[in-house]
Amino acid sequence: MTTVDNTIKSFEQKAEQVFERINDVSYENQKRVLEAFRKYRVSSQHFAPSTGYGYNDAGRETLESIYADVFGGDDALVRSSLVSGTHALSQCLMAVLKPGDTLISAIGPPYDTLGKVINGANGLVNNGVNYRELPIGSDGGCDLESLVRVARMKPRMIMLQRSRGYNWDRRSITIEEIEKAISVVKKESEETIVLVDNCYGEFVENMEPPMVGADLTAGSLIKNPGGGLAVCGGYVIGSQALVEKVADHLVAPGLGKEIGPSLYDLRTVYQGLFMSPHVVCESLKGAVIGAALFESTGLEVSPRWDDARGDIVQAIKIGDAAKLEKFVQTVQFCSPVDSYVRPEFSPMPGYDEQVIMAAGTFVQGSSIEISCDAPMRKPYAAYLQGGLSYQHNRFVIEELTKLAASWNLI
Ligand SMILES: *Cc1c(COP(=O)(O)O)cnc(C)c1O
């Protein structure tokens, strides 16, 4: 056995209780998902694609009911015509915010790709929406005092991001923290709409944002809830009225949720949701062991192995652009698809800085499959996430640990 192998075994023992917590959450989520499948009597007829307008598409309608139940909302949009997480979030913002309205991002800047949705040439600000960002709290989370102050001004919408994003200065936030933030907002301003960017947060805990009062929640199907099987799509969950508003904006006023052909087999989306609690569990275990191992080589990690987690992302501070590139390339070399490709920093649509992405994935850009991204900016941190099986995660972590050990940081 290699020494890295022994180290992994000893960390697995040390992390036993953390793993047990992850297993327990996964089991609860699996039961909730199964319950919804049984309630809506899912059968193979629901997997059949529809064409044209997609009227009376039982597969699409049942899928949306299941998503609404599992996440705790009244209604949902789950569609391939929501092309990505950014698109789903952008639809929520554009559907609700009108000239003169105010949008607040509650924990520093939102995820990179929302930058142009807000400040780009065709973005919200150029269409008359006022925009403000609150500072990141001193503990890397939500600064509740600033939130109270801004909620008193009764803004139209406050946006909370569950995951840390490509941001070393903040951390992910837990459902408990989301609940607290929402109650603080609603106490001052009942009518303010709270939007939660749920990307990378789904099934990390046993509750979801709509269960603790989020008015709108959005995410991507090629992240957690697609379970590695969904080939594209996004989701929006919320009250009936708000989901209708988003659907009217996405399609056309008056048509809303009623049209939208599935076009392709929905089995992958159903099965992906069914698998998601398990896949998220595998990803989280990889992140925990990765955090422990990378730290043992002298790298700073966030979160640490036994910290509370609100998302599946493991950040690793590399501190140097060339080493960071090597780190990300190693993830690509350990991937089942395109393992021979050498990723480099390059411009990407929606991102201001150059970005490097390892995504040797079955579905293009899927980041519930093991993947690693990094923007070209200080402190040159890698963001590692996903993994369909703990065994694959473990292999990737072993290779990354060998690389990091060769840097002789300790
Ligand atoms: C990935 C991500 C997005 C954007 O999703 P895409 O599907 O890549 O457009 C938004 N917010 C967060 C926190 C994300 O992780």
Short mmCIF file of C-alpha atoms in Angstrom, two decimals, residues 21-214:
data_model
loop_
_atom_site.label_atom_id
_atom_site.label_comp_id
_atom_site.label_asym_id
_atom_site.label_seq_id
_atom_site.Cartn_x
_atom_site.Cartn_y
_atom_site.Cartn_z
CA ARG A 21 -24.11 12.57 9.47
CA ILE A 22 -23.80 12.71 5.68
CA ASN A 23 -25.38 9.22 5.41
CA ASP A 24 -28.27 10.22 7.68
CA VAL A 25 -29.07 13.33 5.65
CA SER A 26 -28.86 11.35 2.42
CA TYR A 27 -31.27 8.75 3.78
CA GLU A 28 -33.83 11.38 4.80
CA ASN A 29 -33.59 13.05 1.40
CA GLN A 30 -33.87 9.72 -0.41
CA LYS A 31 -37.08 8.97 1.48
CA ARG A 32 -38.54 12.39 0.67
CA VAL A 33 -37.76 11.97 -3.03
CA LEU A 34 -39.20 8.45 -3.10
CA GLU A 35 -42.33 9.60 -1.31
CA ALA A 36 -42.96 12.20 -4.02
CA PHE A 37 -42.43 9.62 -6.80
CA ARG A 38 -44.98 7.34 -5.13
CA LYS A 39 -47.47 10.14 -4.44
CA TYR A 40 -47.53 11.16 -8.11
CA ARG A 41 -47.59 7.54 -9.27
CA VAL A 42 -44.63 7.86 -11.61
CA SER A 43 -44.65 5.29 -14.38
CA SER A 44 -42.74 4.79 -17.60
CA GLN A 45 -45.34 6.76 -19.58
CA HIS A 46 -44.00 9.89 -17.83
CA PHE A 47 -40.64 9.45 -19.51
CA ALA A 48 -42.01 9.78 -23.04
CA PRO A 49 -41.05 13.02 -24.78
CA SER A 50 -43.64 15.41 -26.20
CA THR A 51 -43.39 17.55 -29.31
CA GLY A 52 -44.78 20.79 -30.71
CA TYR A 53 -46.43 22.95 -28.05
CA GLY A 54 -46.11 20.22 -25.46
CA TYR A 55 -49.72 20.65 -24.28
CA ASN A 56 -50.77 18.20 -21.56
CA ASP A 57 -47.27 16.82 -21.22
CA ALA A 58 -47.88 14.51 -18.26
CA GLY A 59 -44.17 13.80 -17.86
CA ARG A 60 -43.27 17.48 -17.57
CA GLU A 61 -46.20 18.32 -15.31
CA THR A 62 -45.60 15.40 -12.97
CA LEU A 63 -41.88 16.17 -12.79
CA GLU A 64 -42.67 19.76 -11.82
CA SER A 65 -45.10 18.60 -9.11
CA ILE A 66 -42.45 16.26 -7.73
CA TYR A 67 -39.83 19.02 -7.64
CA ALA A 68 -42.28 21.34 -5.87
CA ASP A 69 -42.98 18.65 -3.23
CA VAL A 70 -39.40 17.57 -2.69
CA PHE A 71 -38.18 21.16 -2.26
CA GLY A 72 -41.22 22.32 -0.30
CA GLY A 73 -42.66 24.90 -2.70
CA ASP A 74 -46.18 25.29 -4.11
CA ASP A 75 -45.13 25.07 -7.72
CA ALA A 76 -42.09 24.54 -9.94
CA LEU A 77 -40.67 24.99 -13.40
CA VAL A 78 -38.24 22.22 -14.40
CA ARG A 79 -37.23 22.46 -18.02
CA SER A 80 -34.54 22.12 -20.59
CA SER A 81 -35.67 25.50 -21.91
CA LEU A 82 -34.13 26.85 -18.73
CA VAL A 83 -30.70 26.31 -20.19
CA SER A 84 -28.57 26.66 -17.07
CA GLY A 85 -28.51 27.83 -13.48
CA THR A 86 -27.68 31.36 -14.62
CA HIS A 87 -30.65 31.30 -16.98
CA ALA A 88 -33.03 30.11 -14.24
CA LEU A 89 -31.79 32.82 -11.85
CA SER A 90 -31.84 35.46 -14.56
CA GLN A 91 -35.47 34.59 -15.38
CA CYS A 92 -36.41 35.00 -11.70
CA LEU A 93 -34.70 38.41 -11.56
CA MET A 94 -36.06 39.70 -14.89
CA ALA A 95 -39.59 38.45 -14.26
CA VAL A 96 -39.90 40.20 -10.91
CA LEU A 97 -37.77 43.35 -11.10
CA LYS A 98 -39.14 46.39 -12.93
CA PRO A 99 -37.64 49.88 -13.42
CA GLY A 100 -37.38 51.67 -10.08
CA ASP A 101 -37.26 48.42 -8.07
CA THR A 102 -34.30 47.61 -5.85
CA LEU A 103 -32.34 44.35 -5.76
CA ILE A 104 -30.00 43.54 -2.88
CA SER A 105 -27.35 40.84 -2.99
CA ALA A 106 -27.14 39.85 0.68
CA ILE A 107 -23.67 38.30 0.93
CA GLY A 108 -21.20 40.25 -1.20
CA PRO A 109 -21.19 39.82 -4.98
CA PRO A 110 -23.31 37.02 -6.45
CA TYR A 111 -21.87 34.19 -8.56
CA ASP A 112 -19.66 35.45 -11.42
CA THR A 113 -22.09 34.77 -14.28
CA LEU A 114 -24.75 36.97 -12.66
CA GLY A 115 -22.42 39.96 -12.97
CA LYS A 116 -23.63 40.77 -16.49
CA VAL A 117 -27.24 39.88 -15.71
CA ILE A 118 -27.08 42.73 -13.22
CA ASN A 119 -24.52 45.16 -14.65
CA GLY A 120 -24.11 44.16 -18.32
CA ALA A 121 -25.30 46.17 -21.33
CA ASN A 122 -28.67 44.38 -21.33
CA GLY A 123 -28.69 43.83 -17.59
CA LEU A 124 -30.99 44.94 -14.80
CA VAL A 125 -29.22 48.19 -13.90
CA ASN A 126 -29.37 49.47 -17.49
CA ASN A 127 -33.07 48.68 -17.39
CA GLY A 128 -33.64 50.94 -14.41
CA VAL A 129 -33.25 48.53 -11.50
CA ASN A 130 -31.32 49.79 -8.47
CA TYR A 131 -28.74 47.36 -7.19
CA ARG A 132 -26.74 47.07 -3.98
CA GLU A 133 -24.46 44.49 -2.43
CA LEU A 134 -24.15 44.03 1.30
CA PRO A 135 -20.70 43.23 2.68
CA ILE A 136 -19.82 39.66 3.55
CA GLY A 137 -20.23 39.09 7.31
CA SER A 138 -17.14 38.94 9.51
CA ASP A 139 -17.60 35.14 9.80
CA GLY A 140 -17.79 34.72 6.01
CA GLY A 141 -21.58 34.43 6.06
CA CYS A 142 -24.52 36.83 6.10
CA ASP A 143 -24.15 40.11 7.98
CA LEU A 144 -27.56 40.24 9.66
CA GLU A 145 -27.18 43.81 10.93
CA SER A 146 -26.72 45.18 7.40
CA LEU A 147 -29.57 42.96 6.27
CA VAL A 148 -31.99 44.41 8.84
CA ARG A 149 -30.99 47.94 7.87
CA VAL A 150 -31.55 47.34 4.16
CA ALA A 151 -34.78 45.37 4.71
CA ARG A 152 -36.25 48.46 6.45
CA MET A 153 -36.01 50.21 3.10
CA LYS A 154 -38.38 47.56 1.74
CA PRO A 155 -36.47 46.53 -1.39
CA ARG A 156 -38.40 44.54 -4.00
CA MET A 157 -36.00 41.60 -3.85
CA ILE A 158 -33.17 40.23 -1.74
CA MET A 159 -30.96 37.53 -3.18
CA LEU A 160 -29.18 34.93 -1.04
CA GLN A 161 -26.61 32.50 -2.42
CA ARG A 162 -26.34 29.18 -0.59
CA SER A 163 -23.00 28.15 -2.11
CA ARG A 164 -19.76 30.07 -1.67
CA GLY A 165 -19.21 30.56 -5.41
CA TYR A 166 -15.63 31.12 -6.60
CA ASN A 167 -15.10 33.21 -3.53
CA TRP A 168 -12.42 32.57 -0.94
CA ASP A 169 -13.74 35.32 1.35
CA ARG A 170 -17.13 33.79 1.97
CA ARG A 171 -18.38 30.36 2.89
CA SER A 172 -21.53 28.46 2.07
CA ILE A 173 -24.51 29.15 4.30
CA THR A 174 -26.63 26.54 6.06
CA ILE A 175 -30.40 26.21 5.88
CA GLU A 176 -30.53 27.44 9.47
CA GLU A 177 -28.73 30.62 8.40
CA ILE A 178 -31.02 31.00 5.38
CA GLU A 179 -34.03 30.66 7.68
CA LYS A 180 -32.62 33.29 10.04
CA ALA A 181 -31.86 35.71 7.19
CA ILE A 182 -35.35 35.27 5.70
CA SER A 183 -37.06 35.84 9.04
CA VAL A 184 -35.01 39.00 9.58
CA VAL A 185 -36.07 40.30 6.15
CA LYS A 186 -39.74 39.35 6.51
CA LYS A 187 -39.98 40.94 9.96
CA GLU A 188 -39.05 44.31 8.45
CA SER A 189 -40.66 43.88 5.07
CA GLU A 190 -43.20 41.11 4.53
CA GLU A 191 -43.54 41.99 0.82
CA THR A 192 -39.83 41.75 -0.09
CA ILE A 193 -39.25 38.71 -2.29
CA VAL A 194 -36.36 36.50 -1.19
CA LEU A 195 -34.64 34.64 -4.04
CA VAL A 196 -32.21 31.86 -3.14
CA ASP A 197 -29.51 30.74 -5.57
CA ASN A 198 -29.56 27.06 -4.60
CA CYS A 199 -26.79 25.86 -6.95
CA TYR A 200 -24.61 23.19 -5.29
CA GLY A 201 -26.76 23.24 -2.16
CA GLU A 202 -29.46 20.72 -3.06
CA PHE A 203 -29.64 17.70 -0.71
CA VAL A 204 -26.59 18.78 1.29
CA GLU A 205 -28.97 19.16 4.23
CA ASN A 206 -32.34 17.61 4.99
CA MET A 207 -34.23 20.80 4.19
CA GLU A 208 -34.37 23.15 1.21
CA PRO A 209 -34.83 26.93 1.05
CA PRO A 210 -38.57 26.92 0.16
CA MET A 211 -39.19 25.01 3.43
CA VAL A 212 -37.78 27.92 5.42
CA GLY A 213 -39.61 30.69 3.59
CA ALA A 214 -37.68 31.41 0.39
#
